Coordinates of C-alpha atoms in Angstrom, one line a residue:
X1 CA -23.1 -7.2 0.7
X2 CA -24.8 -10.4 -0.3
X3 CA -25.0 -13.4 -2.4
X4 CA -28.0 -13.6 -4.7
X5 CA -29.4 -16.4 -6.9
X6 CA -32.6 -17.4 -8.7
X7 CA -34.5 -19.6 -11.0
X8 CA -37.0 -18.4 -13.7
X9 CA -39.0 -20.7 -15.9
X10 CA -40.2 -19.3 -19.1
X11 CA -43.3 -21.3 -18.7
X12 CA -45.2 -19.9 -15.6
X13 CA -47.0 -23.2 -15.1
X14 CA -43.7 -25.0 -14.5
X15 CA -43.0 -24.8 -10.8
X16 CA -39.7 -23.7 -9.4
X17 CA -37.5 -26.5 -7.9
X18 CA -37.5 -25.2 -4.3
X19 CA -34.8 -27.7 -3.2
X20 CA -32.5 -26.6 -5.9
X21 CA -33.1 -22.9 -5.0
X22 CA -32.3 -23.6 -1.4
X23 CA -29.2 -25.6 -2.4
X24 CA -28.0 -22.7 -4.6
X25 CA -28.5 -20.2 -1.7
X26 CA -26.7 -22.4 0.8
X27 CA -23.5 -22.5 -1.4
X28 CA -23.2 -18.7 -0.7
X29 CA -23.6 -18.7 3.1
X30 CA -20.1 -17.1 3.4
X31 CA -21.3 -14.1 1.4
X32 CA -24.0 -13.3 3.8
X33 CA -24.1 -15.0 7.2
X34 CA -26.4 -12.4 8.8
X35 CA -29.7 -13.2 7.1
X36 CA -31.3 -15.0 4.2
X37 CA -34.5 -14.5 2.3
X38 CA -36.6 -16.1 -0.5
X39 CA -39.4 -15.1 -2.9
X40 CA -41.3 -17.7 -4.9
X41 CA -44.1 -17.1 -7.4
X42 CA -45.4 -18.9 -10.5
X43 CA -42.3 -20.1 -12.3
X44 CA -39.9 -17.9 -10.5
X45 CA -37.8 -18.0 -7.3
X46 CA -35.4 -15.5 -5.9
X47 CA -33.1 -16.1 -2.9
X48 CA -30.3 -14.3 -1.1
X49 CA -27.8 -14.4 1.7
X50 CA -27.1 -11.1 3.5
X51 CA -24.1 -9.4 5.1
X52 CA -25.8 -6.5 6.9
X53 CA -24.1 -3.1 6.2
X54 CA -26.9 -0.5 5.7
X55 CA -30.1 -0.6 7.8
X56 CA -28.8 -3.6 9.7
X57 CA -32.1 -4.3 11.5
X58 CA -34.6 -3.4 8.6
X59 CA -32.8 -4.5 5.5
X60 CA -34.2 -8.0 5.0
X61 CA -34.4 -9.1 1.4
X62 CA -36.1 -9.7 -1.1
X63 CA -37.5 -6.2 -1.2
X64 CA -40.6 -5.2 -3.0
X65 CA -42.6 -2.1 -4.2
X66 CA -45.9 -0.9 -2.7
X67 CA -48.1 -3.3 -4.7
X68 CA -45.6 -6.2 -4.3
X69 CA -45.4 -6.6 -8.0
X70 CA -41.7 -5.8 -8.3
X71 CA -39.2 -7.7 -6.3
X72 CA -35.4 -7.5 -6.0
X73 CA -32.4 -9.3 -4.5
X74 CA -29.3 -7.3 -4.4
X75 CA -25.5 -7.7 -3.9
X76 CA -23.5 -4.6 -3.4
X77 CA -24.0 -0.9 -2.6
X78 CA -25.7 2.1 -4.3
X79 CA -23.7 5.0 -3.0
X80 CA -26.0 7.7 -4.2
X81 CA -29.2 6.0 -2.9
X82 CA -30.1 8.9 -0.5
X83 CA -30.1 11.4 -3.4
X84 CA -32.1 9.0 -5.5
X85 CA -34.6 8.4 -2.8
X86 CA -35.3 12.1 -2.4
X87 CA -36.0 12.3 -6.2
X88 CA -38.2 9.2 -6.1
X89 CA -40.2 10.3 -3.1
X90 CA -40.9 13.6 -4.9
X91 CA -42.4 11.4 -7.7
X92 CA -44.7 9.7 -5.2
X93 CA -42.8 6.5 -4.3
X94 CA -43.1 5.3 -0.7
X95 CA -40.3 3.5 1.1
X96 CA -40.7 1.0 3.9
X97 CA -37.0 0.5 4.6
X98 CA -33.9 2.6 4.9
X99 CA -31.8 0.4 2.6
X100 CA -30.3 1.1 -0.8
X101 CA -31.9 -2.1 -2.0
X102 CA -35.3 -0.6 -2.0
X103 CA -34.0 2.3 -4.1
X104 CA -33.5 -0.2 -6.9
X105 CA -37.2 -1.3 -6.8
X106 CA -38.5 2.2 -7.1
X107 CA -35.9 3.3 -9.6
X108 CA -37.1 0.4 -11.8
X109 CA -40.7 1.5 -11.4
X110 CA -39.7 5.1 -12.4
X111 CA -37.2 4.5 -15.2
X112 CA -37.6 0.9 -16.2
X113 CA -34.4 -0.8 -17.6
X114 CA -32.9 2.7 -17.6
X115 CA -32.7 2.6 -13.8
X116 CA -29.1 1.4 -14.1
X117 CA -28.1 4.8 -15.7
X118 CA -28.8 6.5 -12.4
X119 CA -26.8 4.2 -10.0
X120 CA -23.4 5.0 -8.7
X121 CA -22.3 1.8 -7.0
X122 CA -21.0 -1.7 -7.2
X123 CA -23.7 -4.3 -7.7
X124 CA -25.1 -7.4 -9.2
X125 CA -28.9 -7.5 -8.8
X126 CA -32.0 -9.2 -10.0
X127 CA -35.5 -7.6 -10.5
X128 CA -38.6 -9.6 -11.0
X129 CA -41.5 -7.7 -12.7
X130 CA -44.5 -10.0 -12.1
X131 CA -46.9 -7.8 -14.2
X132 CA -44.7 -8.2 -17.3
X133 CA -43.2 -11.6 -16.2
X134 CA -39.8 -10.2 -16.8
X135 CA -36.5 -10.8 -15.1
X136 CA -33.8 -8.0 -15.2
X137 CA -30.3 -8.8 -14.2
X138 CA -27.7 -6.0 -14.0
X139 CA -24.0 -5.8 -13.2
X140 CA -22.1 -2.6 -12.3
X141 CA -20.1 -0.6 -14.8
X142 CA -16.6 -1.8 -13.8
X143 CA -17.5 -5.4 -12.8
X144 CA -16.8 -5.1 -9.1
X145 CA -19.5 -7.5 -8.2
X146 CA -20.0 -10.8 -10.1
X147 CA -23.0 -12.4 -11.7
X148 CA -23.3 -15.8 -13.5
X149 CA -26.1 -17.3 -15.5
X150 CA -27.1 -20.3 -17.5
X151 CA -30.1 -21.0 -19.7
X152 CA -31.3 -24.6 -20.3
X153 CA -34.6 -25.8 -21.7
X154 CA -36.5 -22.6 -20.9
X155 CA -35.1 -22.3 -17.4
X156 CA -32.7 -19.4 -16.5
X157 CA -30.5 -20.0 -13.5
X158 CA -28.3 -17.2 -12.0
X159 CA -26.1 -16.5 -9.0
X160 CA -23.4 -14.3 -7.6
X161 CA -21.0 -17.2 -7.9
X162 CA -20.5 -20.1 -10.3
X163 CA -20.9 -22.6 -7.5
X164 CA -24.5 -21.4 -7.0
X165 CA -25.4 -21.9 -10.6
X166 CA -23.7 -25.4 -10.6
X167 CA -26.0 -26.4 -7.6
X168 CA -29.0 -26.5 -10.0
X169 CA -29.4 -29.9 -11.7
X170 CA -30.0 -28.4 -15.2
X171 CA -26.4 -27.3 -15.3
X172 CA -23.9 -29.9 -16.4
X173 CA -20.3 -29.7 -15.2
X174 CA -18.7 -29.9 -18.6
X175 CA -15.4 -28.1 -19.2
X176 CA -15.5 -25.2 -21.7
X177 CA -12.3 -25.9 -23.7
X178 CA -12.3 -22.5 -25.3
X179 CA -12.4 -20.9 -21.8
X180 CA -9.6 -23.3 -20.8
X181 CA -7.4 -22.0 -23.6
X182 CA -8.1 -18.4 -22.7
X183 CA -7.5 -19.2 -19.0
X184 CA -4.1 -20.6 -19.9
X185 CA -3.2 -17.5 -21.8
X186 CA -4.6 -15.0 -19.4
X187 CA -4.5 -16.7 -16.0
X188 CA -8.2 -16.2 -15.6
X189 CA -11.4 -16.8 -17.7
X190 CA -12.4 -13.5 -19.3
X191 CA -16.1 -12.5 -19.5
X192 CA -18.5 -13.5 -20.9
X193 CA -17.0 -17.0 -20.8
X194 CA -16.9 -19.2 -17.7
X195 CA -14.9 -22.4 -17.3
X196 CA -18.1 -24.4 -17.5
X197 CA -19.8 -24.9 -20.8
X198 CA -23.2 -23.2 -21.0
X199 CA -22.5 -20.9 -18.0
X200 CA -21.8 -17.3 -18.7
X201 CA -20.7 -14.2 -16.8
X202 CA -22.8 -11.1 -17.3
X203 CA -20.2 -8.6 -18.5
X204 CA -19.6 -5.4 -16.6
X205 CA -21.9 -2.5 -17.6
X206 CA -24.5 -4.9 -19.1
X207 CA -28.1 -5.9 -18.3
X208 CA -29.9 -9.2 -19.1
X209 CA -33.6 -9.4 -19.8
X210 CA -35.5 -12.7 -19.7
X211 CA -39.2 -12.9 -20.5
X212 CA -41.6 -14.7 -22.9
X213 CA -39.6 -13.4 -25.9
X214 CA -36.4 -15.1 -24.7
X215 CA -33.1 -13.9 -23.3
X216 CA -31.4 -10.6 -24.3
X217 CA -28.1 -9.2 -23.1
X218 CA -27.1 -5.6 -23.9
X219 CA -24.6 -3.0 -22.7
X220 CA -25.9 0.1 -20.8
X221 CA -22.5 1.7 -20.3
X222 CA -19.2 1.7 -22.1
X223 CA -15.8 2.9 -21.0
X224 CA -14.7 5.7 -23.3
X225 CA -11.2 7.2 -23.4
X226 CA -11.7 9.2 -26.6
X227 CA -12.2 12.5 -24.6
X228 CA -8.7 12.2 -23.2
X229 CA -7.4 12.6 -26.7
X230 CA -9.3 15.8 -27.4
X231 CA -7.5 19.2 -27.2
X232 CA -7.4 20.6 -23.7
X233 CA -6.2 24.0 -22.3
X234 CA -6.2 22.7 -18.7
X235 CA -2.8 22.6 -16.9
X236 CA -1.5 19.6 -15.0
X237 CA -2.0 21.6 -11.8
X238 CA -5.7 21.9 -12.5
X239 CA -6.0 18.2 -13.3
X240 CA -4.1 17.4 -10.1
X241 CA -6.5 19.5 -8.0
X242 CA -9.5 17.9 -9.6
X243 CA -8.0 14.5 -9.0
X244 CA -7.8 15.2 -5.3
X245 CA -11.3 16.6 -5.2
X246 CA -12.8 13.6 -7.1
X247 CA -10.9 11.1 -4.9
X248 CA -12.0 12.8 -1.7
X249 CA -15.6 12.7 -2.9
X250 CA -15.4 9.1 -3.9
X251 CA -14.0 8.1 -0.6
X252 CA -16.6 10.1 1.3
X253 CA -19.4 8.4 -0.6
X254 CA -17.9 4.9 0.1
X255 CA -17.5 5.5 3.8
X256 CA -21.2 5.0 4.0
X257 CA -21.7 2.3 6.6
X258 CA -23.6 1.3 9.7
X259 CA -20.8 -1.1 10.7
X260 CA -17.0 -0.7 11.4
X261 CA -14.9 0.2 8.4
X262 CA -11.1 0.2 7.6
X263 CA -8.6 0.4 4.7
X264 CA -6.1 -2.0 3.2
X265 CA -2.7 -0.3 3.3
X266 CA 0.3 -1.5 1.3
X267 CA 2.3 1.7 1.3
X268 CA 1.8 2.1 -2.4
X269 CA 0.4 5.4 -3.8
X270 CA -3.2 4.0 -4.3
X271 CA -3.9 2.6 -0.8
X272 CA -1.9 5.4 0.8
X273 CA -4.0 8.0 -1.0
X274 CA -7.2 6.4 0.2
X275 CA -5.9 6.4 3.8
X276 CA -5.0 10.0 3.5
X277 CA -8.4 11.0 2.3
X278 CA -10.1 8.9 5.0
X279 CA -7.9 10.6 7.7
X280 CA -9.1 13.9 6.4
X281 CA -12.8 12.9 6.4
X282 CA -12.9 11.0 9.6
X283 CA -9.8 12.1 11.6
X284 CA -8.7 9.8 14.4
X285 CA -11.1 7.0 13.3
X286 CA -9.2 5.2 10.5
X287 CA -8.0 1.7 10.9
X288 CA -5.5 0.2 8.4
X289 CA -4.3 -3.3 7.7
X290 CA -1.4 -4.9 5.8
X291 CA 0.4 -8.2 5.3
X292 CA 4.1 -8.6 6.0
X293 CA 6.3 -11.1 4.1
X294 CA 9.4 -12.7 5.6
X295 CA 11.1 -12.5 2.1
X296 CA 12.3 -8.9 1.9
X297 CA 12.0 -8.7 -1.9
X298 CA 8.3 -9.1 -1.5
X299 CA 7.7 -7.2 1.7
X300 CA 6.2 -3.6 1.7
X301 CA 5.2 -3.5 5.4
X302 CA 7.7 -0.8 6.4
X303 CA 6.1 1.6 3.8
X304 CA 2.7 0.8 5.2
X305 CA 3.8 1.6 8.7
X306 CA 5.5 4.8 7.5
X307 CA 2.3 6.0 5.9
X308 CA 0.2 5.1 9.0
X309 CA 2.5 7.1 11.2
X310 CA 2.5 10.0 8.8
X311 CA -1.3 10.1 8.7
X312 CA -1.7 9.3 12.4
X313 CA -4.0 6.3 11.8
X314 CA -4.3 3.0 13.8
X315 CA -2.3 0.3 11.9
X316 CA -2.3 -3.5 12.3
X317 CA -0.4 -6.1 10.3
X318 CA -0.2 -9.8 10.0
X319 CA 2.6 -12.1 8.6
X320 CA 2.3 -14.5 5.7
X321 CA 4.5 -17.4 6.7
X322 CA 5.2 -20.6 4.7
X323 CA 3.2 -22.5 7.2
X324 CA 0.1 -20.3 6.7
X325 CA 0.5 -20.5 2.9
X326 CA 0.7 -24.3 3.0
X327 CA -2.6 -24.4 4.9
X328 CA -4.3 -22.0 2.4
X329 CA -3.2 -23.4 -1.0
X330 CA -5.3 -26.6 -0.8
X331 CA -8.3 -24.3 0.1
X332 CA -8.1 -22.4 -3.2
X333 CA -11.1 -24.2 -4.6
X334 CA -13.1 -23.2 -1.5
X335 CA -12.2 -19.5 -2.1
X336 CA -12.5 -19.5 -5.9
X337 CA -15.3 -21.1 -7.8
X338 CA -13.3 -20.7 -11.1
X339 CA -9.6 -21.3 -11.5
X340 CA -7.4 -18.2 -11.4
X341 CA -3.6 -18.2 -11.7
X342 CA -2.8 -15.2 -9.6
X343 CA -0.9 -16.3 -6.6
X344 CA -1.6 -13.0 -4.8
X345 CA -5.0 -14.4 -4.0
X346 CA -3.3 -16.0 -1.0
X347 CA -2.0 -12.8 0.7
X348 CA -5.3 -11.1 -0.3
X349 CA -7.3 -13.7 1.5
X350 CA -5.0 -13.6 4.5
X351 CA -5.4 -9.8 4.6
X352 CA -9.2 -10.0 4.4
X353 CA -9.3 -12.6 7.1
X354 CA -7.1 -10.5 9.4
X355 CA -9.1 -7.3 8.8
X356 CA -12.4 -9.1 9.4
X357 CA -11.4 -9.5 13.0
X358 CA -11.7 -5.7 13.4
X359 CA -14.1 -4.4 10.7
X360 CA -16.9 -5.5 8.4
X361 CA -16.0 -3.1 5.5
X362 CA -12.6 -2.3 4.1
X363 CA -11.5 0.1 1.3
X364 CA -8.9 -1.0 -1.2
X365 CA -6.9 0.8 -3.8
X366 CA -7.6 -1.4 -6.8
X367 CA -8.3 0.3 -10.2
X368 CA -5.7 3.1 -10.1
X369 CA -3.2 1.3 -12.2
X370 CA -5.7 0.6 -15.0
X371 CA -7.2 4.1 -15.0
X372 CA -4.0 6.2 -14.5
X373 CA -1.3 4.1 -16.1
X374 CA 0.4 2.5 -13.2
X375 CA 1.8 -0.7 -14.6
X376 CA 5.4 -1.1 -15.8
X377 CA 4.1 -2.4 -19.1
X378 CA 3.1 1.1 -20.0
X379 CA 6.6 2.5 -20.3
X380 CA 7.5 -0.9 -21.6
X381 CA 5.4 -0.4 -24.7
X382 CA 6.9 3.0 -25.2
X383 CA 10.4 1.5 -24.8
X384 CA 9.5 -1.3 -27.3
X385 CA 8.5 1.2 -29.9
X386 CA 12.0 2.8 -29.7
X387 CA 13.7 -0.6 -29.5
X388 CA 12.0 -1.8 -32.7
X389 CA 12.6 1.5 -34.4
X390 CA 16.3 1.9 -33.8
X391 CA 17.6 -1.7 -33.3
X392 CA 17.6 -3.9 -36.5
X393 CA 15.6 -7.1 -36.3
X394 CA 18.6 -9.4 -36.7
X395 CA 20.3 -7.7 -33.8
X396 CA 17.2 -8.0 -31.7
X397 CA 17.0 -11.7 -32.4
X398 CA 20.7 -12.1 -31.4
X399 CA 20.1 -10.2 -28.2
X400 CA 17.1 -12.4 -27.3
X401 CA 18.9 -15.7 -28.0
X402 CA 22.4 -15.0 -26.7
X403 CA 22.1 -12.3 -24.1
X404 CA 18.7 -12.0 -22.4
X405 CA 17.8 -15.7 -22.4
X406 CA 21.2 -16.5 -20.8
X407 CA 20.8 -14.2 -17.9
X408 CA 21.1 -16.0 -14.5
X409 CA 17.7 -17.0 -13.1
X410 CA 16.5 -15.3 -9.9
X411 CA 13.4 -16.4 -7.9
X412 CA 13.0 -13.0 -6.2
X413 CA 10.2 -10.5 -7.0
X414 CA 10.2 -8.8 -10.4
X415 CA 13.9 -9.2 -11.0
X416 CA 15.8 -7.8 -14.0
X417 CA 16.1 -11.2 -15.7
X418 CA 12.3 -11.8 -15.4
X419 CA 11.5 -8.4 -16.9
X420 CA 14.1 -8.6 -19.6
X421 CA 12.9 -12.0 -20.8
X422 CA 9.3 -10.8 -20.8
X423 CA 10.3 -7.7 -22.7
X424 CA 12.0 -9.6 -25.6
X425 CA 9.1 -12.1 -25.7
X426 CA 6.9 -9.2 -26.8
X427 CA 9.0 -8.3 -29.8
X428 CA 7.5 -9.0 -33.3
X429 CA 3.8 -9.2 -32.4
X430 CA 1.0 -6.7 -32.4
X431 CA 0.7 -4.4 -29.3
X432 CA -2.4 -6.1 -27.9
X433 CA -0.8 -9.6 -28.2
X434 CA 2.5 -8.2 -26.8
X435 CA 0.7 -6.8 -23.8
X436 CA -1.1 -10.1 -23.1
X437 CA 2.1 -12.1 -23.4
X438 CA 3.8 -9.7 -20.9
X439 CA 0.9 -9.9 -18.5
X440 CA -0.4 -13.5 -19.0
X441 CA 0.9 -17.0 -18.7
X442 CA 1.1 -19.5 -21.5
X443 CA 1.7 -18.5 -25.2
X444 CA -0.3 -20.2 -27.9
X445 CA 2.8 -22.2 -28.8
X446 CA 3.1 -23.4 -25.3
X447 CA -0.6 -24.2 -25.1
X448 CA -0.2 -26.4 -28.1
X449 CA 2.6 -28.4 -26.3
X450 CA 0.7 -28.4 -23.0
X451 CA -2.6 -29.9 -24.2
X452 CA -3.1 -33.5 -25.1
X453 CA -3.7 -34.5 -28.6
X454 CA -7.4 -35.2 -27.9
X455 CA -8.0 -31.8 -26.3
X456 CA -6.2 -30.0 -29.1
X457 CA -8.4 -31.9 -31.6
X458 CA -11.6 -30.9 -29.7
X459 CA -10.4 -27.4 -29.4
X460 CA -9.7 -27.0 -33.1
X461 CA -8.5 -23.6 -34.2
X462 CA -9.8 -21.7 -31.2
X463 CA -7.8 -18.5 -30.6
X464 CA -6.7 -18.1 -26.9
X465 CA -6.4 -14.3 -27.6
X466 CA -9.9 -14.0 -29.0
X467 CA -11.2 -11.8 -26.2
X468 CA -8.1 -9.7 -26.3
X469 CA -8.6 -9.0 -29.9
X470 CA -12.3 -8.3 -29.4
X471 CA -11.8 -5.6 -26.7
X472 CA -8.8 -4.0 -28.6
X473 CA -11.0 -3.6 -31.6
X474 CA -13.9 -2.0 -29.6
X475 CA -11.8 0.8 -27.9
X476 CA -12.8 4.2 -29.3
X477 CA -9.4 5.8 -28.5
X478 CA -6.7 6.0 -31.1
X479 CA -3.5 6.2 -28.9
X480 CA -1.9 2.8 -28.5
X481 CA -1.3 3.4 -24.7
X482 CA -5.0 4.4 -24.2
X483 CA -6.0 1.2 -25.9
X484 CA -3.7 -0.7 -23.5
X485 CA -5.5 0.9 -20.6
X486 CA -8.9 0.0 -22.1
X487 CA -7.8 -3.6 -22.5
X488 CA -6.5 -3.8 -18.9
X489 CA -9.7 -2.3 -17.6
X490 CA -11.9 -4.7 -19.6
X491 CA -9.9 -7.8 -18.9
X492 CA -7.2 -7.9 -16.2
X493 CA -9.0 -5.6 -13.8
X494 CA -12.3 -7.5 -13.9
X495 CA -10.9 -11.0 -14.5
X496 CA -8.1 -11.0 -11.9
X497 CA -8.0 -7.9 -9.6
X498 CA -11.7 -7.6 -8.8
X499 CA -12.5 -11.3 -8.9
X500 CA -9.6 -11.9 -6.4
X501 CA -10.8 -9.1 -4.2
X502 CA -14.5 -10.2 -4.2
X503 CA -13.8 -13.9 -3.6
X504 CA -11.2 -13.3 -0.9
X505 CA -13.2 -10.8 1.0
X506 CA -16.6 -12.6 0.7
X507 CA -15.0 -15.9 1.7
X508 CA -14.5 -14.3 5.2
X509 CA -17.8 -12.2 5.1
X510 CA -15.9 -8.9 4.6
X511 CA -17.2 -6.2 2.3
X512 CA -14.4 -4.7 0.1
X513 CA -15.0 -1.4 -1.6
X514 CA -12.9 0.3 -4.3
X515 CA -13.3 4.1 -4.4
X516 CA -10.9 4.5 -7.4
X517 CA -13.6 2.7 -9.4
X518 CA -16.4 4.9 -8.1
X519 CA -18.3 6.5 -11.1
X520 CA -17.3 10.0 -9.8
X521 CA -13.6 9.1 -10.1
X522 CA -13.8 7.0 -13.3
X523 CA -15.6 9.7 -15.2
X524 CA -12.7 12.1 -14.4
X525 CA -9.9 9.6 -15.0
X526 CA -11.1 8.8 -18.5
X527 CA -10.8 12.5 -19.5
X528 CA -7.2 12.9 -18.3
X529 CA -4.7 13.2 -21.2
X530 CA -2.2 10.4 -21.5
X531 CA 0.7 12.9 -21.2
X532 CA -0.3 13.4 -17.6
X533 CA -0.8 9.7 -16.8
X534 CA 2.5 8.5 -18.2
X535 CA 5.1 11.3 -18.4
X536 CA 8.2 10.0 -20.1
X537 CA 8.8 6.8 -18.2
X538 CA 7.1 7.9 -15.0
X539 CA 3.9 5.9 -14.4
X540 CA 0.9 7.4 -12.7
X541 CA 2.5 10.8 -13.0
X542 CA -0.6 12.9 -12.3
X543 CA -1.6 10.8 -9.2
X544 CA 1.9 11.3 -7.8
X545 CA 1.7 15.0 -8.4
X546 CA -1.8 15.3 -6.9
X547 CA -0.8 13.6 -3.7
X548 CA 2.3 15.6 -3.0
X549 CA 0.7 17.7 -0.3
X550 CA -0.5 14.7 1.6
X551 CA 2.1 11.9 1.4
X552 CA 5.8 11.5 2.0
X553 CA 8.1 12.0 -1.0
X554 CA 9.6 8.5 -0.9
X555 CA 6.1 7.0 -1.0
X556 CA 5.2 9.1 -4.0
X557 CA 8.5 8.1 -5.7
X558 CA 8.2 4.4 -5.2
X559 CA 8.1 2.0 -8.1
X560 CA 5.1 -0.4 -8.1
X561 CA 5.9 -3.7 -6.4
X562 CA 2.7 -5.6 -6.7
X563 CA 1.0 -7.7 -4.1
X564 CA 2.9 -10.9 -4.8
X565 CA 4.2 -13.8 -2.8
X566 CA 7.4 -15.8 -3.1
X567 CA 5.7 -18.6 -5.1
X568 CA 8.9 -19.2 -7.2
X569 CA 10.8 -20.2 -4.1
X570 CA 8.0 -22.0 -2.4
X571 CA 7.4 -24.2 -5.5
X572 CA 10.9 -25.5 -4.9
X573 CA 10.6 -25.9 -1.2
X574 CA 7.5 -25.8 0.9
X575 CA 5.1 -26.6 -2.0
X576 CA 7.3 -29.2 -3.6
X577 CA 5.5 -32.2 -2.2
X578 CA 2.1 -30.8 -3.3
X579 CA 3.1 -30.0 -6.8
X580 CA 4.9 -33.3 -7.2
X581 CA 1.7 -35.1 -6.3
X582 CA -0.6 -32.8 -8.3
X583 CA 1.6 -33.0 -11.4
X584 CA 2.3 -36.7 -11.2
X585 CA 2.1 -38.5 -14.5
X586 CA -0.7 -40.8 -13.3
X587 CA -3.0 -38.0 -12.2
X588 CA -2.4 -36.0 -15.3
X589 CA -3.0 -39.0 -17.6
X590 CA -6.2 -39.8 -15.7
X591 CA -7.5 -36.2 -16.2
X592 CA -6.5 -36.3 -19.9
X593 CA -6.1 -32.6 -20.4
X594 CA -2.4 -31.8 -20.0
X595 CA 0.6 -33.6 -21.5
X596 CA 2.4 -35.2 -18.5
X597 CA 5.8 -35.0 -20.2
X598 CA 5.5 -31.3 -20.9
X599 CA 4.4 -30.5 -17.4
X600 CA 7.2 -32.6 -15.9
X601 CA 9.6 -30.6 -18.1
X602 CA 8.3 -27.3 -16.8
X603 CA 8.7 -28.5 -13.2
X604 CA 12.2 -29.9 -13.7
X605 CA 13.4 -26.7 -15.3
X606 CA 12.0 -24.6 -12.4
X607 CA 13.3 -26.9 -9.6
X608 CA 16.8 -27.1 -11.2
X609 CA 17.0 -23.3 -11.5
X610 CA 17.3 -23.4 -15.3
X611 CA 14.1 -21.4 -15.8
X612 CA 11.7 -19.4 -13.7
X613 CA 8.4 -21.1 -14.6
X614 CA 6.5 -19.8 -11.6
X615 CA 3.6 -18.3 -13.6
X616 CA 3.1 -21.4 -15.8
X617 CA 3.3 -23.8 -12.8
X618 CA 1.0 -21.7 -10.6
X619 CA -1.6 -21.4 -13.4
X620 CA -1.6 -25.2 -13.8
X621 CA -1.7 -25.8 -10.1
X622 CA -4.7 -23.5 -9.6
X623 CA -6.5 -25.3 -12.4
X624 CA -5.7 -28.8 -11.1
X625 CA -6.8 -28.0 -7.6
X626 CA -10.0 -26.5 -8.9
X627 CA -10.7 -29.4 -11.3
X628 CA -10.2 -32.0 -8.4
X629 CA -13.1 -30.3 -6.7
X630 CA -15.4 -29.3 -9.5
X631 CA -15.0 -31.6 -12.6
X632 CA -16.4 -35.1 -13.0
X633 CA -14.9 -37.9 -15.0
X634 CA -15.7 -37.3 -18.7
X635 CA -16.4 -33.7 -18.0
X636 CA -14.8 -32.7 -21.4
X637 CA -17.4 -34.5 -23.4

């Protein structure tokens, strides 16, 4: 695992700013403390930081072809590289390393831009073709690894993190107001936007080409759920058996490592299934790690311990105490280079930091909910259809105003009042907007009250749900629930889940892998009919059935809890001095983005117990902490 960056001038006579390239690379030291490397030619410079996983001694980057006309810097893993190397050697290619990085070089020589069609992996890489003076950037299909870029006056700057791109002087730290609106609605900035004007994320499954003809971005792969809606004669038992086989193969491929490896174990079905497969493949060698919470409504550690005992694996856990949280919250901008309003970043970082004491690579269960219908919103949509069909609109309005919104407020994890209020908030809007309102933070109406008059004027009629509507319209499936899965995969999975995992793990120089997003498993999951994913109101039905021979019944029957922390309570206690300072009227007025009266109202409602505003307040806190570190005065201009 690495951090990569580079500078390419369209004019070859224009020399690369070497000091800027070094500065960009230095910002990503945490991504690769083991080694660094640089390649500089006419008008081009590539650089990288390396965390050595494969061919520890011989994997120095950048890597080149036999004639040294093709160079690459690479962040990630190509899991099928040995198979590809055999094919490439048969075509006459000669290898001088044992790394998967060199596979990329020769695959490009053999198949050109189509090389990405052959890779099973997680990656963000850059290839410089000196003969054609062409740069190729590529990002993996699911967006596991990040890649940012900016083009200014004929100079393309790219990097694994936003902070690397911002280290180049051609990039101005100007706030992207459209991205801000989408951040407030989603709790993250969805691709291809970034929070900085002029800087973009390369979307998952896309390549970028930059040469004398200019810059071009195109998809090379698209998630398709249409086949899951085609008639099938296969039984659920056959699907369950194939799920086990595909998962076992994906885990086997992702156990590839020359350094110690473990698994994040929460006691949920995803991580427990990975641990079960690992214990079959490498019996007696599996190490698992979890985080314990003192607040029992958030704690899952007993389930993790049960699974570890059941599988006979070595288990270790750490505790997230308020003291630890207080130390970590001010460090959020050091972990994240873009604001993200998901408080589970804190326990994720702590888990990665803890695991890094024992291993260099850890497997995580991310992706199963998006592929196999694991979120509570899935039965929620089904329930909403019945609610709207059988309950008259006037009665629904009365229920929302007099019953649900008067429920006592609880600050515990995923309580009935929280779910009920979210549910009625999704009534009366289209399915994609309903889903985003359930999952996200601020509504458009709230955003209008939150932003100052000047920001609203500059923002104009920008739609905070623009990216939501875009992806919904592009899904080739017809079933509404399939479209929801597509939306979650394109947005929430990449924007929050994978971003959180990448930044938290790389901040402590740990490589995190996600076998449920391996191409082998994804290809299967997209073919599974919805009736086997969500059966009645049972989420992830097929996954539960498939794992019955391997996991305890109470683990398989558990409802999803989520990797959350007691942020609602901490905002009123341990975090109270911090939020009081960050949300002070003087600071907010000086920034000029948020209406101080509205923010004060949110805080007072929460601290008095009248409303649970945890999501809104944390979304604002994450942005303000990020802005303190990354925005200059007048950065909205």
